[in-house]
Amino acid sequence: MAQTDEQRCIPLELPEMLKKFARAVILAQPEDLLQFGVDYFGALCRGESPPVRDQSEQVGNWTQLTPELLKILHCQVAGRLIVRADELAQMWKALNLPTHLFKSVMNMGRFTEEIEWLKFLALTSNALGVTITDTLTLLCEVLCEHDGGPPRIPFSTFRFLYTYIAKVRGEISASHVSRMLSYIEQEAIGPDGIIRVNDFTQNPRVQLE
């Protein structure tokens, strides 16, 4: 049998294209995934915007998710690390938040009867943040327990959230995350072990993406 030295390379744009398609599927929740794929990539081929539902269509009669509502949810959880899924679903429903978003976060996090609150909060914030820096900034605002000054959280919490979100997004290597965390811990934060938003948004040497 003839052998070939031809190497098959992954196109550089393919990973990012597939990530955007996956996010569009999560937001749209199509009944016919194959047809949605045909419409999505057909629109890209024609130079048009893909068929991702806009914010008003996603929300319908529901209340739009905002950082303020996430803060309310966090206060209702009242410092617990684990929350029962049925209880959290009731909190979500009481705020009239989109059911499809709750289901998407549950599926993405592979949560069952008991939910790790920080992971759920991270995934929900990720739905609002365009970049990982946006997401982490939002999380600092939600989790901050101090008034005045820039939002801030313990570095140990930041480390957990950054590592988890980077893994979920799949856009950043584990080695890059490790380097950034080492630099922030050694050079960017004070001896109190607290990280402030401006420690990672205004420091040119901190590139979280």
JSON list of C-alpha atoms in Angstrom, two decimals:
[
{"chain": "A", "resi": 1, "resn": "MET", "atom": "CA", "xyz": [0.00, 0.00, 0.00]},
{"chain": "A", "resi": 2, "resn": "ALA", "atom": "CA", "xyz": [1.37, 3.38, -1.00]},
{"chain": "A", "resi": 3, "resn": "GLN", "atom": "CA", "xyz": [2.27, 5.71, 1.81]},
{"chain": "A", "resi": 4, "resn": "THR", "atom": "CA", "xyz": [2.15, 9.46, 1.73]},
{"chain": "A", "resi": 5, "resn": "ASP", "atom": "CA", "xyz": [4.10, 12.08, 3.65]},
{"chain": "A", "resi": 6, "resn": "GLU", "atom": "CA", "xyz": [1.24, 14.55, 3.29]},
{"chain": "A", "resi": 7, "resn": "GLN", "atom": "CA", "xyz": [0.47, 16.21, 6.60]},
{"chain": "A", "resi": 8, "resn": "ARG", "atom": "CA", "xyz": [-3.03, 17.24, 7.47]},
{"chain": "A", "resi": 9, "resn": "CYS", "atom": "CA", "xyz": [-3.10, 20.56, 9.30]},
{"chain": "A", "resi": 10, "resn": "ILE", "atom": "CA", "xyz": [-5.95, 22.07, 11.28]},
{"chain": "A", "resi": 11, "resn": "PRO", "atom": "CA", "xyz": [-6.88, 25.47, 9.77]},
{"chain": "A", "resi": 12, "resn": "LEU", "atom": "CA", "xyz": [-5.97, 28.23, 12.19]},
{"chain": "A", "resi": 13, "resn": "GLU", "atom": "CA", "xyz": [-9.46, 29.74, 12.11]},
{"chain": "A", "resi": 14, "resn": "LEU", "atom": "CA", "xyz": [-11.29, 26.44, 12.75]},
{"chain": "A", "resi": 15, "resn": "PRO", "atom": "CA", "xyz": [-11.16, 26.30, 16.60]},
{"chain": "A", "resi": 16, "resn": "GLU", "atom": "CA", "xyz": [-12.48, 29.85, 17.01]},
{"chain": "A", "resi": 17, "resn": "MET", "atom": "CA", "xyz": [-15.16, 29.26, 14.37]},
{"chain": "A", "resi": 18, "resn": "LEU", "atom": "CA", "xyz": [-16.40, 26.14, 16.16]},
{"chain": "A", "resi": 19, "resn": "LYS", "atom": "CA", "xyz": [-16.42, 27.90, 19.54]},
{"chain": "A", "resi": 20, "resn": "LYS", "atom": "CA", "xyz": [-18.60, 30.69, 18.12]},
{"chain": "A", "resi": 21, "resn": "PHE", "atom": "CA", "xyz": [-20.93, 28.14, 16.56]},
{"chain": "A", "resi": 22, "resn": "ALA", "atom": "CA", "xyz": [-21.23, 26.25, 19.87]},
{"chain": "A", "resi": 23, "resn": "ARG", "atom": "CA", "xyz": [-22.05, 29.48, 21.72]},
{"chain": "A", "resi": 24, "resn": "ALA", "atom": "CA", "xyz": [-24.69, 30.34, 19.09]},
{"chain": "A", "resi": 25, "resn": "VAL", "atom": "CA", "xyz": [-26.28, 26.91, 19.56]},
{"chain": "A", "resi": 26, "resn": "ILE", "atom": "CA", "xyz": [-26.41, 27.36, 23.35]},
{"chain": "A", "resi": 27, "resn": "LEU", "atom": "CA", "xyz": [-28.08, 30.74, 22.99]},
{"chain": "A", "resi": 28, "resn": "ALA", "atom": "CA", "xyz": [-30.54, 29.75, 20.26]},
{"chain": "A", "resi": 29, "resn": "GLN", "atom": "CA", "xyz": [-31.44, 26.27, 21.58]},
{"chain": "A", "resi": 30, "resn": "PRO", "atom": "CA", "xyz": [-32.56, 25.13, 18.06]},
{"chain": "A", "resi": 31, "resn": "GLU", "atom": "CA", "xyz": [-34.95, 22.22, 17.69]},
{"chain": "A", "resi": 32, "resn": "ASP", "atom": "CA", "xyz": [-33.20, 21.13, 14.47]},
{"chain": "A", "resi": 33, "resn": "LEU", "atom": "CA", "xyz": [-29.45, 21.38, 15.08]},
{"chain": "A", "resi": 34, "resn": "LEU", "atom": "CA", "xyz": [-28.46, 20.30, 11.55]},
{"chain": "A", "resi": 35, "resn": "GLN", "atom": "CA", "xyz": [-30.69, 22.90, 9.90]},
{"chain": "A", "resi": 36, "resn": "PHE", "atom": "CA", "xyz": [-29.40, 25.53, 12.30]},
{"chain": "A", "resi": 37, "resn": "GLY", "atom": "CA", "xyz": [-25.86, 24.60, 11.24]},
{"chain": "A", "resi": 38, "resn": "VAL", "atom": "CA", "xyz": [-26.80, 24.90, 7.57]},
{"chain": "A", "resi": 39, "resn": "ASP", "atom": "CA", "xyz": [-28.34, 28.34, 8.16]},
{"chain": "A", "resi": 40, "resn": "TYR", "atom": "CA", "xyz": [-25.45, 29.47, 10.37]},
{"chain": "A", "resi": 41, "resn": "PHE", "atom": "CA", "xyz": [-22.58, 28.55, 8.06]},
{"chain": "A", "resi": 42, "resn": "GLY", "atom": "CA", "xyz": [-24.59, 29.48, 4.96]},
{"chain": "A", "resi": 43, "resn": "ALA", "atom": "CA", "xyz": [-24.94, 33.01, 6.32]},
{"chain": "A", "resi": 44, "resn": "LEU", "atom": "CA", "xyz": [-21.19, 33.19, 6.97]},
{"chain": "A", "resi": 45, "resn": "CYS", "atom": "CA", "xyz": [-20.48, 32.06, 3.40]},
{"chain": "A", "resi": 46, "resn": "ARG", "atom": "CA", "xyz": [-22.71, 34.83, 2.08]},
{"chain": "A", "resi": 47, "resn": "GLY", "atom": "CA", "xyz": [-20.98, 37.40, 4.28]},
{"chain": "A", "resi": 48, "resn": "GLU", "atom": "CA", "xyz": [-24.09, 37.86, 6.42]},
{"chain": "A", "resi": 49, "resn": "SER", "atom": "CA", "xyz": [-24.58, 37.81, 10.17]},
{"chain": "A", "resi": 50, "resn": "PRO", "atom": "CA", "xyz": [-25.32, 34.25, 11.38]},
{"chain": "A", "resi": 51, "resn": "PRO", "atom": "CA", "xyz": [-28.80, 33.50, 12.76]},
{"chain": "A", "resi": 52, "resn": "VAL", "atom": "CA", "xyz": [-28.14, 34.11, 16.45]},
{"chain": "A", "resi": 53, "resn": "ARG", "atom": "CA", "xyz": [-31.18, 35.42, 18.29]},
{"chain": "A", "resi": 54, "resn": "ASP", "atom": "CA", "xyz": [-30.82, 38.95, 19.56]},
{"chain": "A", "resi": 55, "resn": "GLN", "atom": "CA", "xyz": [-31.12, 39.82, 23.24]},
{"chain": "A", "resi": 56, "resn": "SER", "atom": "CA", "xyz": [-34.77, 40.87, 23.06]},
{"chain": "A", "resi": 57, "resn": "GLU", "atom": "CA", "xyz": [-35.79, 37.64, 21.37]},
{"chain": "A", "resi": 58, "resn": "GLN", "atom": "CA", "xyz": [-33.82, 35.53, 23.84]},
{"chain": "A", "resi": 59, "resn": "VAL", "atom": "CA", "xyz": [-35.45, 37.17, 26.82]},
{"chain": "A", "resi": 60, "resn": "GLY", "atom": "CA", "xyz": [-39.05, 37.33, 25.57]},
{"chain": "A", "resi": 61, "resn": "ASN", "atom": "CA", "xyz": [-41.27, 38.13, 28.56]},
{"chain": "A", "resi": 62, "resn": "TRP", "atom": "CA", "xyz": [-38.47, 37.34, 31.00]},
{"chain": "A", "resi": 63, "resn": "THR", "atom": "CA", "xyz": [-36.34, 39.81, 32.90]},
{"chain": "A", "resi": 64, "resn": "GLN", "atom": "CA", "xyz": [-32.95, 40.40, 31.33]},
{"chain": "A", "resi": 65, "resn": "LEU", "atom": "CA", "xyz": [-30.07, 39.05, 33.39]},
{"chain": "A", "resi": 66, "resn": "THR", "atom": "CA", "xyz": [-27.96, 41.86, 34.83]},
{"chain": "A", "resi": 67, "resn": "PRO", "atom": "CA", "xyz": [-25.01, 42.12, 37.25]},
{"chain": "A", "resi": 68, "resn": "GLU", "atom": "CA", "xyz": [-27.42, 43.53, 39.83]},
{"chain": "A", "resi": 69, "resn": "LEU", "atom": "CA", "xyz": [-29.63, 40.44, 39.62]},
{"chain": "A", "resi": 70, "resn": "LEU", "atom": "CA", "xyz": [-26.59, 38.20, 39.93]},
{"chain": "A", "resi": 71, "resn": "LYS", "atom": "CA", "xyz": [-25.70, 40.12, 43.10]},
{"chain": "A", "resi": 72, "resn": "ILE", "atom": "CA", "xyz": [-29.20, 39.45, 44.44]},
{"chain": "A", "resi": 73, "resn": "LEU", "atom": "CA", "xyz": [-28.85, 35.74, 43.69]},
{"chain": "A", "resi": 74, "resn": "HIS", "atom": "CA", "xyz": [-25.48, 35.67, 45.43]},
{"chain": "A", "resi": 75, "resn": "CYS", "atom": "CA", "xyz": [-26.96, 37.34, 48.51]},
{"chain": "A", "resi": 76, "resn": "GLN", "atom": "CA", "xyz": [-29.81, 34.81, 48.56]},
{"chain": "A", "resi": 77, "resn": "VAL", "atom": "CA", "xyz": [-27.32, 31.94, 48.47]},
{"chain": "A", "resi": 78, "resn": "ALA", "atom": "CA", "xyz": [-25.98, 33.49, 51.69]},
{"chain": "A", "resi": 79, "resn": "GLY", "atom": "CA", "xyz": [-22.40, 32.26, 51.63]},
{"chain": "A", "resi": 80, "resn": "ARG", "atom": "CA", "xyz": [-23.14, 28.60, 50.94]},
{"chain": "A", "resi": 81, "resn": "LEU", "atom": "CA", "xyz": [-20.73, 26.67, 48.73]},
{"chain": "A", "resi": 82, "resn": "ILE", "atom": "CA", "xyz": [-23.35, 24.12, 47.65]},
{"chain": "A", "resi": 83, "resn": "VAL", "atom": "CA", "xyz": [-26.94, 24.89, 46.66]},
{"chain": "A", "resi": 84, "resn": "ARG", "atom": "CA", "xyz": [-29.68, 22.44, 45.79]},
{"chain": "A", "resi": 85, "resn": "ALA", "atom": "CA", "xyz": [-30.75, 22.65, 42.15]},
{"chain": "A", "resi": 86, "resn": "ASP", "atom": "CA", "xyz": [-34.46, 22.87, 42.95]},
{"chain": "A", "resi": 87, "resn": "GLU", "atom": "CA", "xyz": [-33.88, 25.70, 45.43]},
{"chain": "A", "resi": 88, "resn": "LEU", "atom": "CA", "xyz": [-31.72, 27.65, 42.97]},
{"chain": "A", "resi": 89, "resn": "ALA", "atom": "CA", "xyz": [-34.31, 27.10, 40.23]},
{"chain": "A", "resi": 90, "resn": "GLN", "atom": "CA", "xyz": [-36.93, 28.68, 42.50]},
{"chain": "A", "resi": 91, "resn": "MET", "atom": "CA", "xyz": [-34.69, 31.69, 43.19]},
{"chain": "A", "resi": 92, "resn": "TRP", "atom": "CA", "xyz": [-34.10, 32.04, 39.45]},
{"chain": "A", "resi": 93, "resn": "LYS", "atom": "CA", "xyz": [-37.83, 31.81, 38.71]},
{"chain": "A", "resi": 94, "resn": "ALA", "atom": "CA", "xyz": [-38.70, 34.33, 41.42]},
{"chain": "A", "resi": 95, "resn": "LEU", "atom": "CA", "xyz": [-36.49, 36.88, 39.64]},
{"chain": "A", "resi": 96, "resn": "ASN", "atom": "CA", "xyz": [-38.25, 36.04, 36.36]},
{"chain": "A", "resi": 97, "resn": "LEU", "atom": "CA", "xyz": [-34.96, 35.17, 34.66]},
{"chain": "A", "resi": 98, "resn": "PRO", "atom": "CA", "xyz": [-34.81, 33.25, 31.34]},
{"chain": "A", "resi": 99, "resn": "THR", "atom": "CA", "xyz": [-35.47, 29.54, 31.77]},
{"chain": "A", "resi": 100, "resn": "HIS", "atom": "CA", "xyz": [-33.38, 28.60, 28.74]},
{"chain": "A", "resi": 101, "resn": "LEU", "atom": "CA", "xyz": [-30.32, 30.31, 30.25]},
{"chain": "A", "resi": 102, "resn": "PHE", "atom": "CA", "xyz": [-30.71, 28.39, 33.51]},
{"chain": "A", "resi": 103, "resn": "LYS", "atom": "CA", "xyz": [-30.93, 25.12, 31.57]},
{"chain": "A", "resi": 104, "resn": "SER", "atom": "CA", "xyz": [-27.91, 26.04, 29.44]},
{"chain": "A", "resi": 105, "resn": "VAL", "atom": "CA", "xyz": [-25.78, 26.79, 32.51]},
{"chain": "A", "resi": 106, "resn": "MET", "atom": "CA", "xyz": [-26.93, 23.56, 34.16]},
{"chain": "A", "resi": 107, "resn": "ASN", "atom": "CA", "xyz": [-25.96, 21.59, 31.05]},
{"chain": "A", "resi": 108, "resn": "MET", "atom": "CA", "xyz": [-22.66, 23.38, 30.56]},
{"chain": "A", "resi": 109, "resn": "GLY", "atom": "CA", "xyz": [-21.64, 22.80, 34.17]},
{"chain": "A", "resi": 110, "resn": "ARG", "atom": "CA", "xyz": [-23.03, 19.26, 34.19]},
{"chain": "A", "resi": 111, "resn": "PHE", "atom": "CA", "xyz": [-24.77, 20.05, 37.45]},
{"chain": "A", "resi": 112, "resn": "THR", "atom": "CA", "xyz": [-27.23, 17.61, 38.99]},
{"chain": "A", "resi": 113, "resn": "GLU", "atom": "CA", "xyz": [-29.09, 17.79, 42.30]},
{"chain": "A", "resi": 114, "resn": "GLU", "atom": "CA", "xyz": [-26.39, 19.80, 44.08]},
{"chain": "A", "resi": 115, "resn": "ILE", "atom": "CA", "xyz": [-24.66, 22.79, 42.52]},
{"chain": "A", "resi": 116, "resn": "GLU", "atom": "CA", "xyz": [-21.27, 24.31, 43.32]},
{"chain": "A", "resi": 117, "resn": "TRP", "atom": "CA", "xyz": [-22.36, 27.91, 43.60]},
{"chain": "A", "resi": 118, "resn": "LEU", "atom": "CA", "xyz": [-19.10, 29.54, 42.47]},
{"chain": "A", "resi": 119, "resn": "LYS", "atom": "CA", "xyz": [-19.06, 27.41, 39.32]},
{"chain": "A", "resi": 120, "resn": "PHE", "atom": "CA", "xyz": [-22.69, 28.23, 38.55]},
{"chain": "A", "resi": 121, "resn": "LEU", "atom": "CA", "xyz": [-22.03, 31.93, 39.15]},
{"chain": "A", "resi": 122, "resn": "ALA", "atom": "CA", "xyz": [-18.93, 31.79, 36.93]},
{"chain": "A", "resi": 123, "resn": "LEU", "atom": "CA", "xyz": [-20.81, 30.19, 34.04]},
{"chain": "A", "resi": 124, "resn": "THR", "atom": "CA", "xyz": [-23.71, 32.62, 34.37]},
{"chain": "A", "resi": 125, "resn": "SER", "atom": "CA", "xyz": [-21.32, 35.58, 34.41]},
{"chain": "A", "resi": 126, "resn": "ASN", "atom": "CA", "xyz": [-19.55, 34.09, 31.42]},
{"chain": "A", "resi": 127, "resn": "ALA", "atom": "CA", "xyz": [-22.81, 34.41, 29.47]},
{"chain": "A", "resi": 128, "resn": "LEU", "atom": "CA", "xyz": [-22.70, 38.18, 30.08]},
{"chain": "A", "resi": 129, "resn": "GLY", "atom": "CA", "xyz": [-18.97, 38.78, 29.58]},
{"chain": "A", "resi": 130, "resn": "VAL", "atom": "CA", "xyz": [-17.56, 39.12, 26.06]},
{"chain": "A", "resi": 131, "resn": "THR", "atom": "CA", "xyz": [-14.02, 38.41, 27.22]},
{"chain": "A", "resi": 132, "resn": "ILE", "atom": "CA", "xyz": [-12.62, 36.50, 30.18]},
{"chain": "A", "resi": 133, "resn": "THR", "atom": "CA", "xyz": [-11.48, 39.83, 31.64]},
{"chain": "A", "resi": 134, "resn": "ASP", "atom": "CA", "xyz": [-15.07, 41.10, 31.42]},
{"chain": "A", "resi": 135, "resn": "THR", "atom": "CA", "xyz": [-16.30, 37.95, 33.15]},
{"chain": "A", "resi": 136, "resn": "LEU", "atom": "CA", "xyz": [-13.78, 38.16, 35.98]},
{"chain": "A", "resi": 137, "resn": "THR", "atom": "CA", "xyz": [-14.48, 41.86, 36.47]},
{"chain": "A", "resi": 138, "resn": "LEU", "atom": "CA", "xyz": [-18.19, 41.09, 36.78]},
{"chain": "A", "resi": 139, "resn": "LEU", "atom": "CA", "xyz": [-17.49, 38.29, 39.25]},
{"chain": "A", "resi": 140, "resn": "CYS", "atom": "CA", "xyz": [-15.40, 40.63, 41.39]},
{"chain": "A", "resi": 141, "resn": "GLU", "atom": "CA", "xyz": [-18.30, 43.12, 41.43]},
{"chain": "A", "resi": 142, "resn": "VAL", "atom": "CA", "xyz": [-20.80, 40.43, 42.43]},
{"chain": "A", "resi": 143, "resn": "LEU", "atom": "CA", "xyz": [-18.60, 38.80, 45.07]},
{"chain": "A", "resi": 144, "resn": "CYS", "atom": "CA", "xyz": [-17.13, 41.96, 46.60]},
{"chain": "A", "resi": 145, "resn": "GLU", "atom": "CA", "xyz": [-18.33, 42.50, 50.17]},
{"chain": "A", "resi": 146, "resn": "HIS", "atom": "CA", "xyz": [-16.77, 45.94, 50.63]},
{"chain": "A", "resi": 147, "resn": "ASP", "atom": "CA", "xyz": [-18.16, 49.37, 49.81]},
{"chain": "A", "resi": 148, "resn": "GLY", "atom": "CA", "xyz": [-15.96, 51.99, 48.24]},
{"chain": "A", "resi": 149, "resn": "GLY", "atom": "CA", "xyz": [-12.87, 51.54, 46.11]},
{"chain": "A", "resi": 150, "resn": "PRO", "atom": "CA", "xyz": [-12.44, 49.06, 43.27]},
{"chain": "A", "resi": 151, "resn": "PRO", "atom": "CA", "xyz": [-14.21, 45.68, 43.58]},
{"chain": "A", "resi": 152, "resn": "ARG", "atom": "CA", "xyz": [-11.97, 43.09, 45.22]},
{"chain": "A", "resi": 153, "resn": "ILE", "atom": "CA", "xyz": [-11.99, 39.43, 46.25]},
{"chain": "A", "resi": 154, "resn": "PRO", "atom": "CA", "xyz": [-9.50, 37.02, 47.85]},
{"chain": "A", "resi": 155, "resn": "PHE", "atom": "CA", "xyz": [-6.82, 35.93, 45.40]},
{"chain": "A", "resi": 156, "resn": "SER", "atom": "CA", "xyz": [-7.62, 32.28, 46.19]},
{"chain": "A", "resi": 157, "resn": "THR", "atom": "CA", "xyz": [-11.15, 32.85, 44.87]},
{"chain": "A", "resi": 158, "resn": "PHE", "atom": "CA", "xyz": [-9.82, 34.64, 41.80]},
{"chain": "A", "resi": 159, "resn": "ARG", "atom": "CA", "xyz": [-7.43, 31.75, 41.11]},
{"chain": "A", "resi": 160, "resn": "PHE", "atom": "CA", "xyz": [-10.29, 29.25, 41.23]},
{"chain": "A", "resi": 161, "resn": "LEU", "atom": "CA", "xyz": [-12.55, 31.34, 38.99]},
{"chain": "A", "resi": 162, "resn": "TYR", "atom": "CA", "xyz": [-9.90, 32.19, 36.39]},
{"chain": "A", "resi": 163, "resn": "THR", "atom": "CA", "xyz": [-8.76, 28.58, 36.13]},
{"chain": "A", "resi": 164, "resn": "TYR", "atom": "CA", "xyz": [-12.31, 27.27, 35.85]},
{"chain": "A", "resi": 165, "resn": "ILE", "atom": "CA", "xyz": [-13.53, 29.81, 33.27]},
{"chain": "A", "resi": 166, "resn": "ALA", "atom": "CA", "xyz": [-10.40, 29.40, 31.15]},
{"chain": "A", "resi": 167, "resn": "LYS", "atom": "CA", "xyz": [-10.96, 25.65, 31.10]},
{"chain": "A", "resi": 168, "resn": "VAL", "atom": "CA", "xyz": [-14.62, 26.03, 30.15]},
{"chain": "A", "resi": 169, "resn": "ARG", "atom": "CA", "xyz": [-13.88, 28.51, 27.37]},
{"chain": "A", "resi": 170, "resn": "GLY", "atom": "CA", "xyz": [-11.02, 26.41, 26.04]},
{"chain": "A", "resi": 171, "resn": "GLU", "atom": "CA", "xyz": [-9.36, 29.46, 24.49]},
{"chain": "A", "resi": 172, "resn": "ILE", "atom": "CA", "xyz": [-6.38, 29.79, 26.83]},
{"chain": "A", "resi": 173, "resn": "SER", "atom": "CA", "xyz": [-3.69, 27.25, 27.58]},
{"chain": "A", "resi": 174, "resn": "ALA", "atom": "CA", "xyz": [-3.22, 25.96, 31.12]},
{"chain": "A", "resi": 175, "resn": "SER", "atom": "CA", "xyz": [0.41, 27.10, 31.00]},
{"chain": "A", "resi": 176, "resn": "HIS", "atom": "CA", "xyz": [-0.64, 30.69, 30.20]},
{"chain": "A", "resi": 177, "resn": "VAL", "atom": "CA", "xyz": [-3.14, 30.68, 33.07]},
{"chain": "A", "resi": 178, "resn": "SER", "atom": "CA", "xyz": [-0.44, 29.37, 35.41]},
{"chain": "A", "resi": 179, "resn": "ARG", "atom": "CA", "xyz": [2.03, 32.07, 34.33]},
{"chain": "A", "resi": 180, "resn": "MET", "atom": "CA", "xyz": [-0.51, 34.85, 34.80]},
{"chain": "A", "resi": 181, "resn": "LEU", "atom": "CA", "xyz": [-1.54, 33.60, 38.24]},
{"chain": "A", "resi": 182, "resn": "SER", "atom": "CA", "xyz": [2.09, 33.33, 39.35]},
{"chain": "A", "resi": 183, "resn": "TYR", "atom": "CA", "xyz": [2.83, 36.87, 38.18]},
{"chain": "A", "resi": 184, "resn": "ILE", "atom": "CA", "xyz": [-0.29, 38.33, 39.81]},
{"chain": "A", "resi": 185, "resn": "GLU", "atom": "CA", "xyz": [0.40, 36.57, 43.11]},
{"chain": "A", "resi": 186, "resn": "GLN", "atom": "CA", "xyz": [4.05, 37.62, 43.22]},
{"chain": "A", "resi": 187, "resn": "GLU", "atom": "CA", "xyz": [3.96, 41.08, 41.65]},
{"chain": "A", "resi": 188, "resn": "ALA", "atom": "CA", "xyz": [0.45, 42.53, 41.34]},
{"chain": "A", "resi": 189, "resn": "ILE", "atom": "CA", "xyz": [-1.28, 42.07, 44.68]},
{"chain": "A", "resi": 190, "resn": "GLY", "atom": "CA", "xyz": [-0.43, 43.20, 48.18]},
{"chain": "A", "resi": 191, "resn": "PRO", "atom": "CA", "xyz": [0.41, 41.15, 51.28]},
{"chain": "A", "resi": 192, "resn": "ASP", "atom": "CA", "xyz": [-3.28, 41.03, 52.26]},
{"chain": "A", "resi": 193, "resn": "GLY", "atom": "CA", "xyz": [-3.89, 38.38, 49.58]},
{"chain": "A", "resi": 194, "resn": "ILE", "atom": "CA", "xyz": [-6.66, 40.47, 48.02]},
{"chain": "A", "resi": 195, "resn": "ILE", "atom": "CA", "xyz": [-6.91, 41.14, 44.28]},
{"chain": "A", "resi": 196, "resn": "ARG", "atom": "CA", "xyz": [-8.59, 44.28, 43.03]},
{"chain": "A", "resi": 197, "resn": "VAL", "atom": "CA", "xyz": [-10.11, 44.74, 39.59]},
{"chain": "A", "resi": 198, "resn": "ASN", "atom": "CA", "xyz": [-7.46, 47.26, 38.58]},
{"chain": "A", "resi": 199, "resn": "ASP", "atom": "CA", "xyz": [-4.75, 44.70, 39.46]},
{"chain": "A", "resi": 200, "resn": "PHE", "atom": "CA", "xyz": [-5.67, 42.74, 36.32]},
{"chain": "A", "resi": 201, "resn": "THR", "atom": "CA", "xyz": [-7.40, 45.35, 34.13]},
{"chain": "A", "resi": 202, "resn": "GLN", "atom": "CA", "xyz": [-4.90, 48.21, 34.37]},
{"chain": "A", "resi": 203, "resn": "ASN", "atom": "CA", "xyz": [-1.62, 46.30, 34.63]},
{"chain": "A", "resi": 204, "resn": "PRO", "atom": "CA", "xyz": [-0.15, 45.97, 31.08]},
{"chain": "A", "resi": 205, "resn": "ARG", "atom": "CA", "xyz": [1.81, 42.88, 32.09]},
{"chain": "A", "resi": 206, "resn": "VAL", "atom": "CA", "xyz": [-1.36, 40.99, 33.04]},
{"chain": "A", "resi": 207, "resn": "GLN", "atom": "CA", "xyz": [-2.89, 39.53, 29.86]},
{"chain": "A", "resi": 208, "resn": "LEU", "atom": "CA", "xyz": [-5.61, 37.12, 30.95]},
{"chain": "A", "resi": 209, "resn": "GLU", "atom": "CA", "xyz": [-6.78, 36.27, 27.43]}
]
